[in-house]
Amino acid sequence: MNILVINSGSSSLKYQLFKMPEKAPVCSGLVERIGIEGSFIKHNVYTNGNKHSIELAAFIASHGEGLKQVLALLSEGEFAVIASSNDIAAVGHRVVHGGEHFAGPTLITDEVKQQIKKLFSLAPLHNPVNYKCIEVAERTFTKAKQIAVFDTAFHQTIPEQAYRYAIPEWYYKEDSIRVYGFHGTSHKYVSEQAIKWLNKKDTKIISVHLGNGCSITAISNGKSVDTSMGFGPLSGLMMGTRSGDIDPSVIFHLMEHSGYTLEQLSTLLNKQSGLLGVGGSSDMRDIRKMADEGNQAAILALQLYAYRIKKFIGAYAAVLNGIDAVVFTAGVGENDSQMREAVCSGLEYLGLTLNTAANKTYAGELKEISNADSKVKILVIPTNEEYEIAHQCFDLLTVA
């Protein structure tokens, strides 16, 4: 069964084609830096154990434009892997916010699409993009089942004491205002890999997903019990363009004394803050380069970024009553050894001691980067949200 997975982030679009139930993809690719100067597409095809790649550099203004180019690569030219759109049995879509409506993979209907649209305001950088990609895929793969896999689903196990806000109950019962959590597909996948690696019955894991969007999750025996993102994917850690946690008094102040509208505040906190607002770029690679050149704003951005992660690790160690492993994953978590070192520095009291040599030589597979005598294991695990989405889609279709 051919299942195409589309994973659209705030500034990127990843895709993989699987011939399920095989775990190895037929092809994969990445559209990077969407809407940012220097955007490109990298397309990989895997045949007989060999990898063939092509990289196309061109400004890609939107996710819709990027997806159209990806679909052309799949079906046309030297790197085509399907004869026509009819070869695809299902398209699995990562959708960020499912509210309380969806706790598992869901066949996309007009009603489901309307629910996704209703949640645009709660995930303004993601749900509109996810919705657009669904519409493009529906027009392109007319014979395929369209399936949504929601980031929020994994966090449905968070207990009420963690997901409720300290506001009158009416707002929860009538407006469903609560913590939902995000990046659930990624946290689920890497925590399952960590549990297998630890090979123990009871596990306490802190999963640190660092990309353009960032979140951290406390996971007890395979279940999410707390997470940094909340009602929408704005709270918690500092991110590429999102502020993360901020005192609500700042918002009141800007409205009262500077005349900010709700739209201006949303734009400020979602699209103009984080690494971009403090350091001058939303891309960690740019920030790292500027910091290496002595740019003080970029240096401060790195310090703020690491400090927030460290605070949450301490808090979740308390929530879990101990830690077996801290897992770094996603673009920054997997590729920035300096950030991993900055986060782990000063956490020796929790039992984390980093092996700096192992940390610097990480090469893309599950790896322990802690010292042999470290009480808490420090792991780098490449996330594979695409396979996790394909696996959930396959189970949905075959069970049905």
Coordinates of C-alpha atoms in Angstrom, one line a residue:
M1 CA 0.0 0.0 0.0
N2 CA 1.5 3.3 -1.1
I3 CA 1.1 6.0 1.6
L4 CA 2.4 9.5 1.0
V5 CA 3.0 11.5 4.2
I6 CA 3.0 15.3 4.2
N7 CA 4.4 17.0 7.3
S8 CA 4.2 20.7 6.9
G9 CA 5.8 22.9 9.6
S10 CA 5.8 26.6 10.0
S11 CA 8.6 27.2 7.5
S12 CA 9.2 23.7 6.1
L13 CA 7.5 20.8 4.4
K14 CA 8.8 17.3 4.7
Y15 CA 7.4 14.4 2.8
Q16 CA 8.0 10.6 2.5
L17 CA 6.4 7.9 0.3
F18 CA 6.1 4.5 2.0
K19 CA 5.1 1.1 0.6
M20 CA 3.6 0.0 3.8
P21 CA 4.2 -2.0 5.9
E22 CA 7.8 -1.5 5.0
K23 CA 9.5 1.1 7.2
A24 CA 12.1 2.3 4.7
P25 CA 10.7 5.0 2.5
V26 CA 10.6 4.8 -1.3
C27 CA 11.5 8.5 -1.5
S28 CA 11.7 11.4 0.9
G29 CA 12.3 15.1 0.6
L30 CA 12.3 18.5 2.3
V31 CA 11.2 21.9 1.2
E32 CA 13.2 24.2 3.5
R33 CA 13.1 27.9 4.4
I34 CA 9.7 28.5 2.9
G35 CA 9.0 32.3 2.6
I36 CA 12.7 32.9 3.6
E37 CA 15.5 33.9 1.3
G38 CA 17.5 30.8 0.3
S39 CA 14.6 28.3 0.1
F40 CA 15.2 25.0 -1.7
I41 CA 13.8 21.5 -2.3
K42 CA 15.8 18.3 -1.7
H43 CA 14.3 15.2 -3.2
N44 CA 15.7 11.7 -2.4
V45 CA 14.9 8.4 -4.1
Y46 CA 16.0 5.0 -2.6
T47 CA 16.6 2.1 -5.0
N48 CA 18.5 -1.2 -4.2
G49 CA 20.1 0.3 -1.1
N50 CA 21.3 3.4 -3.0
K51 CA 20.2 7.0 -2.5
H52 CA 19.8 9.3 -5.5
S53 CA 19.3 13.0 -4.7
I54 CA 18.5 16.2 -6.5
E55 CA 18.4 19.7 -4.9
L56 CA 16.6 22.6 -6.5
A57 CA 17.2 26.1 -5.3
A58 CA 14.4 28.6 -5.9
F59 CA 12.4 31.0 -3.8
I60 CA 9.3 29.2 -2.6
A61 CA 6.8 31.8 -1.3
S62 CA 4.2 29.4 0.3
H63 CA 3.6 25.9 1.4
G64 CA 1.1 25.4 -1.4
E65 CA 3.6 26.4 -4.0
G66 CA 6.2 24.0 -2.4
L67 CA 3.8 21.1 -2.4
K68 CA 2.9 21.5 -6.0
Q69 CA 6.6 21.3 -6.9
V70 CA 7.0 18.2 -4.7
L71 CA 4.1 16.5 -6.4
A72 CA 5.7 17.2 -9.8
L73 CA 9.0 15.6 -8.6
L74 CA 7.1 12.4 -7.5
S75 CA 5.4 11.8 -10.9
E76 CA 7.6 13.4 -13.6
G77 CA 11.2 13.2 -14.8
E78 CA 14.2 11.2 -13.8
F79 CA 13.4 10.9 -10.2
A80 CA 9.7 10.0 -10.6
V81 CA 8.5 7.1 -8.3
I82 CA 4.9 6.9 -9.3
A83 CA 3.3 6.6 -12.7
S84 CA 0.2 8.6 -11.8
S85 CA -1.6 10.0 -8.8
N86 CA -3.7 6.8 -8.8
D87 CA -0.8 4.9 -7.4
I88 CA -1.2 6.5 -4.0
A89 CA -3.7 4.7 -1.8
A90 CA -3.6 7.3 1.0
V91 CA -2.2 10.7 1.9
G92 CA -1.4 11.1 5.6
H93 CA -1.3 14.7 6.8
R94 CA 0.2 16.0 9.9
V95 CA -2.3 18.5 11.4
V96 CA -1.1 20.4 14.4
H97 CA -4.3 21.2 16.4
G98 CA -7.2 18.8 16.8
G99 CA -8.7 20.3 20.0
E100 CA -10.6 17.7 22.0
H101 CA -12.3 16.4 18.8
F102 CA -9.6 14.0 17.7
A103 CA -7.6 11.5 19.7
G104 CA -6.3 9.4 16.8
P105 CA -5.9 9.2 13.0
T106 CA -9.0 10.4 11.2
L107 CA -10.3 10.1 7.7
I108 CA -10.7 13.6 6.3
T109 CA -14.3 14.7 5.5
D110 CA -15.8 18.1 5.0
E111 CA -16.8 18.0 8.6
V112 CA -13.2 17.3 9.7
K113 CA -11.9 20.1 7.5
Q114 CA -14.4 22.5 9.1
Q115 CA -13.1 21.5 12.6
I116 CA -9.5 22.1 11.4
K117 CA -10.5 25.5 10.1
K118 CA -12.2 26.4 13.4
L119 CA -8.9 25.9 15.1
F120 CA -6.9 28.3 12.8
S121 CA -6.7 30.9 15.5
L122 CA -5.2 28.5 18.0
A123 CA -2.4 27.3 15.6
P124 CA -2.1 30.3 13.2
L125 CA 1.3 29.2 11.8
H126 CA 0.2 25.6 11.2
N127 CA -3.4 24.7 10.8
P128 CA -4.0 27.1 7.8
V129 CA -0.9 25.5 6.2
N130 CA -2.0 22.0 7.0
Y131 CA -5.5 22.8 5.6
K132 CA -4.0 24.2 2.4
C133 CA -1.9 21.1 1.9
I134 CA -5.0 18.9 2.4
E135 CA -6.8 20.8 -0.3
V136 CA -3.9 20.6 -2.8
A137 CA -3.6 16.8 -2.1
E138 CA -7.3 16.3 -2.5
R139 CA -7.2 17.9 -6.0
T140 CA -4.0 15.9 -7.0
F141 CA -4.7 12.5 -5.5
T142 CA -8.4 12.1 -6.2
K143 CA -8.5 8.4 -5.6
A144 CA -6.5 8.4 -2.4
K145 CA -7.9 8.4 1.2
Q146 CA -6.9 11.6 2.9
I147 CA -6.1 11.1 6.6
A148 CA -5.3 13.5 9.4
V149 CA -2.9 12.6 12.2
F150 CA -3.1 15.3 14.9
D151 CA -0.2 16.6 17.0
T152 CA -2.5 16.9 20.0
A153 CA -3.6 13.3 20.1
F154 CA -0.5 11.9 22.1
H155 CA -1.2 14.5 24.8
Q156 CA -4.7 13.3 25.6
T157 CA -3.3 11.3 28.5
I158 CA -2.2 14.5 30.4
P159 CA -4.0 14.5 33.7
E160 CA -6.6 17.3 34.6
Q161 CA -4.3 18.9 37.1
A162 CA -1.8 19.5 34.3
Y163 CA -4.1 20.4 31.5
R164 CA -6.5 22.8 33.3
Y165 CA -5.8 26.5 33.6
A166 CA -6.5 28.3 36.9
I167 CA -9.4 30.2 35.5
P168 CA -13.2 29.7 36.1
E169 CA -14.4 26.2 35.1
W170 CA -17.0 27.7 32.7
Y171 CA -14.2 28.6 30.2
Y172 CA -13.2 24.9 30.1
K173 CA -16.6 23.5 29.8
E174 CA -18.0 26.0 27.4
D175 CA -15.0 27.0 25.3
S176 CA -12.7 24.0 25.9
I177 CA -9.8 26.2 27.1
R178 CA -7.2 23.9 28.4
V179 CA -3.6 22.6 27.6
Y180 CA -3.6 20.5 24.4
G181 CA 0.1 20.1 23.7
F182 CA 1.7 19.7 20.3
H183 CA 4.5 17.8 18.4
G184 CA 2.8 14.8 19.8
T185 CA 3.7 12.6 16.8
S186 CA 7.4 13.4 17.3
H187 CA 7.3 13.0 21.1
K188 CA 5.5 9.7 20.7
Y189 CA 7.9 8.3 18.2
V190 CA 11.2 9.2 19.9
S191 CA 9.9 8.2 23.4
E192 CA 9.0 4.7 22.0
Q193 CA 12.5 4.4 20.6
A194 CA 14.0 5.5 23.9
I195 CA 11.9 3.0 25.8
K196 CA 13.1 0.2 23.5
W197 CA 16.7 1.4 24.0
L198 CA 16.5 1.7 27.8
N199 CA 15.0 -1.8 27.9
K200 CA 13.2 -1.3 31.2
K201 CA 9.6 -1.7 32.3
D202 CA 9.0 1.7 34.0
T203 CA 10.5 4.7 32.3
K204 CA 10.7 8.5 33.0
I205 CA 11.6 10.4 29.8
I206 CA 11.9 14.0 29.0
S207 CA 11.6 14.6 25.2
V208 CA 13.1 17.8 23.8
H209 CA 11.8 18.7 20.3
L210 CA 13.8 21.6 18.9
G211 CA 13.1 22.9 15.5
N212 CA 11.5 26.1 14.2
G213 CA 8.8 25.2 16.7
C214 CA 10.0 23.9 20.1
S215 CA 8.4 21.8 22.8
I216 CA 9.4 19.6 25.7
T217 CA 7.3 16.8 27.2
A218 CA 7.4 14.7 30.4
I219 CA 6.6 11.1 29.5
S220 CA 5.9 8.5 32.2
N221 CA 5.7 4.8 31.0
G222 CA 5.1 5.9 27.5
K223 CA 2.3 8.4 28.2
S224 CA 2.5 12.2 28.1
V225 CA 1.9 13.7 31.5
D226 CA 2.9 17.3 30.9
T227 CA 4.1 19.4 28.0
S228 CA 5.3 22.9 27.4
M229 CA 2.9 24.0 24.6
G230 CA -0.6 24.7 25.8
F231 CA -3.9 25.9 24.3
G232 CA -2.0 26.8 21.2
P233 CA 1.6 26.2 20.0
L234 CA 2.8 29.6 21.3
S235 CA 3.6 28.9 24.9
G236 CA 6.6 27.3 26.5
L237 CA 10.1 27.3 25.0
M238 CA 11.6 30.1 22.8
M239 CA 11.2 29.2 19.1
G240 CA 12.1 30.4 15.6
T241 CA 9.5 33.2 15.5
R242 CA 7.4 32.5 18.5
S243 CA 8.0 34.1 21.9
G244 CA 7.2 31.1 24.1
D245 CA 6.1 31.9 27.7
I246 CA 5.4 35.6 28.3
D247 CA 3.8 37.5 31.2
P248 CA 0.2 38.3 30.1
S249 CA 0.8 41.8 31.6
V250 CA 3.0 42.6 28.7
I251 CA 0.1 42.0 26.4
F252 CA -2.2 44.2 28.5
H253 CA 0.4 46.9 28.5
L254 CA 0.9 46.9 24.8
M255 CA -2.9 47.1 24.2
E256 CA -3.4 49.9 26.8
H257 CA -0.4 52.1 26.3
S258 CA 0.6 51.4 22.7
G259 CA -2.7 50.7 21.1
Y260 CA -1.9 47.3 19.8
T261 CA -4.8 45.4 18.1
L262 CA -5.3 41.6 18.6
E263 CA -4.0 41.0 15.1
Q264 CA -0.9 43.0 15.8
L265 CA -0.3 41.1 19.0
S266 CA -0.7 37.8 17.3
T267 CA 1.7 38.8 14.6
L268 CA 4.2 40.0 17.1
L269 CA 4.2 36.9 19.3
N270 CA 3.8 34.3 16.6
K271 CA 5.8 35.7 13.7
Q272 CA 8.2 38.5 15.0
S273 CA 9.5 37.1 18.2
G274 CA 11.7 34.2 19.4
L275 CA 15.1 33.8 17.7
L276 CA 14.0 36.3 15.0
G277 CA 13.0 39.0 17.4
V278 CA 16.0 38.7 19.7
G279 CA 18.8 37.5 17.4
G280 CA 17.7 38.7 13.9
S281 CA 16.9 35.4 12.2
S282 CA 14.4 32.6 12.7
D283 CA 17.0 30.0 11.5
M284 CA 19.3 28.6 14.2
R285 CA 22.1 28.2 11.6
D286 CA 22.0 31.9 10.9
I287 CA 22.0 32.7 14.6
R288 CA 24.9 30.4 15.3
K289 CA 26.9 32.0 12.4
M290 CA 26.2 35.5 13.7
A291 CA 27.1 34.5 17.2
D292 CA 30.4 33.0 16.1
E293 CA 31.2 36.4 14.4
G294 CA 30.6 38.2 17.8
N295 CA 27.0 39.5 17.2
Q296 CA 25.8 40.2 20.8
A297 CA 22.1 39.9 19.9
A298 CA 22.7 36.5 18.5
I299 CA 24.7 35.4 21.5
L300 CA 21.9 36.5 23.8
A301 CA 19.3 34.6 21.7
L302 CA 21.3 31.4 22.2
Q303 CA 21.5 32.0 25.9
L304 CA 17.8 32.6 26.2
Y305 CA 17.0 29.6 24.1
A306 CA 19.1 27.2 26.2
Y307 CA 18.0 28.7 29.5
R308 CA 14.3 28.1 28.9
I309 CA 15.0 24.4 28.0
K310 CA 17.0 24.0 31.1
K311 CA 14.2 25.4 33.3
F312 CA 11.7 23.0 31.9
I313 CA 14.0 20.0 32.3
G314 CA 14.2 20.9 36.0
A315 CA 10.5 21.3 36.3
Y316 CA 9.7 18.0 34.6
A317 CA 12.3 16.2 36.7
A318 CA 10.0 17.2 39.6
V319 CA 6.8 16.2 37.8
L320 CA 8.3 12.7 37.0
N321 CA 10.0 12.3 40.4
G322 CA 13.2 11.6 38.5
I323 CA 14.5 11.0 35.0
D324 CA 15.8 8.0 33.2
A325 CA 16.6 9.8 29.9
V326 CA 16.6 13.2 28.3
V327 CA 16.1 12.9 24.5
F328 CA 17.0 15.6 22.0
T329 CA 15.3 15.5 18.6
A330 CA 14.2 17.5 15.5
G331 CA 16.2 19.9 13.4
V332 CA 18.1 21.8 16.1
G333 CA 18.0 19.0 18.7
E334 CA 19.6 16.6 16.3
N335 CA 22.1 18.9 14.5
D336 CA 23.3 21.5 17.0
S337 CA 25.8 19.9 19.3
Q338 CA 26.6 23.3 20.9
M339 CA 23.0 23.8 21.9
R340 CA 22.8 20.3 23.4
E341 CA 26.0 21.1 25.4
A342 CA 24.6 24.4 26.6
V343 CA 21.4 22.8 27.8
C344 CA 23.1 20.0 29.7
S345 CA 25.8 22.2 31.3
G346 CA 24.9 22.8 34.9
L347 CA 22.4 19.9 35.2
E348 CA 24.9 17.6 36.9
Y349 CA 22.8 17.8 40.1
L350 CA 20.0 16.0 38.2
G351 CA 22.5 13.2 37.2
L352 CA 23.2 14.4 33.7
T353 CA 26.8 14.4 32.6
L354 CA 27.5 14.9 28.9
N355 CA 30.2 13.1 26.9
T356 CA 31.5 16.1 24.9
A357 CA 33.3 13.9 22.4
A358 CA 30.3 11.7 21.7
N359 CA 28.1 14.8 21.5
K360 CA 30.3 16.4 18.8
T361 CA 30.5 13.3 16.7
Y362 CA 26.7 12.5 16.5
A363 CA 26.0 11.3 13.0
G364 CA 22.3 10.8 12.4
E365 CA 21.3 7.7 14.3
L366 CA 20.1 6.9 17.8
K367 CA 23.1 7.6 20.0
E368 CA 23.9 7.9 23.7
I369 CA 25.9 11.1 24.3
S370 CA 26.1 10.9 28.1
N371 CA 29.1 9.6 30.1
A372 CA 29.1 6.0 31.0
D373 CA 28.6 6.9 34.7
S374 CA 25.8 9.4 34.1
K375 CA 22.8 8.5 36.2
V376 CA 20.5 9.9 33.5
K377 CA 21.0 8.9 29.9
I378 CA 21.3 11.7 27.3
L379 CA 20.1 10.5 23.9
V380 CA 19.9 12.0 20.4
I381 CA 17.1 10.3 18.5
P382 CA 16.2 11.3 15.0
T383 CA 12.5 11.9 14.9
N384 CA 10.5 10.1 12.2
E385 CA 7.1 11.8 12.3
E386 CA 6.5 10.7 8.7
Y387 CA 6.9 7.0 9.4
E388 CA 4.8 7.3 12.6
I389 CA 2.0 9.1 10.5
A390 CA 2.2 6.4 7.8
H391 CA 2.1 3.6 10.4
Q392 CA -1.0 5.2 12.0
C393 CA -2.7 5.6 8.6
F394 CA -1.9 2.0 7.6
D395 CA -3.4 0.7 10.9
L396 CA -6.5 2.8 10.4
L397 CA -7.1 1.5 6.9
T398 CA -6.2 -2.1 7.5
V399 CA -8.2 -2.4 10.7
A400 CA -11.2 -0.7 9.0

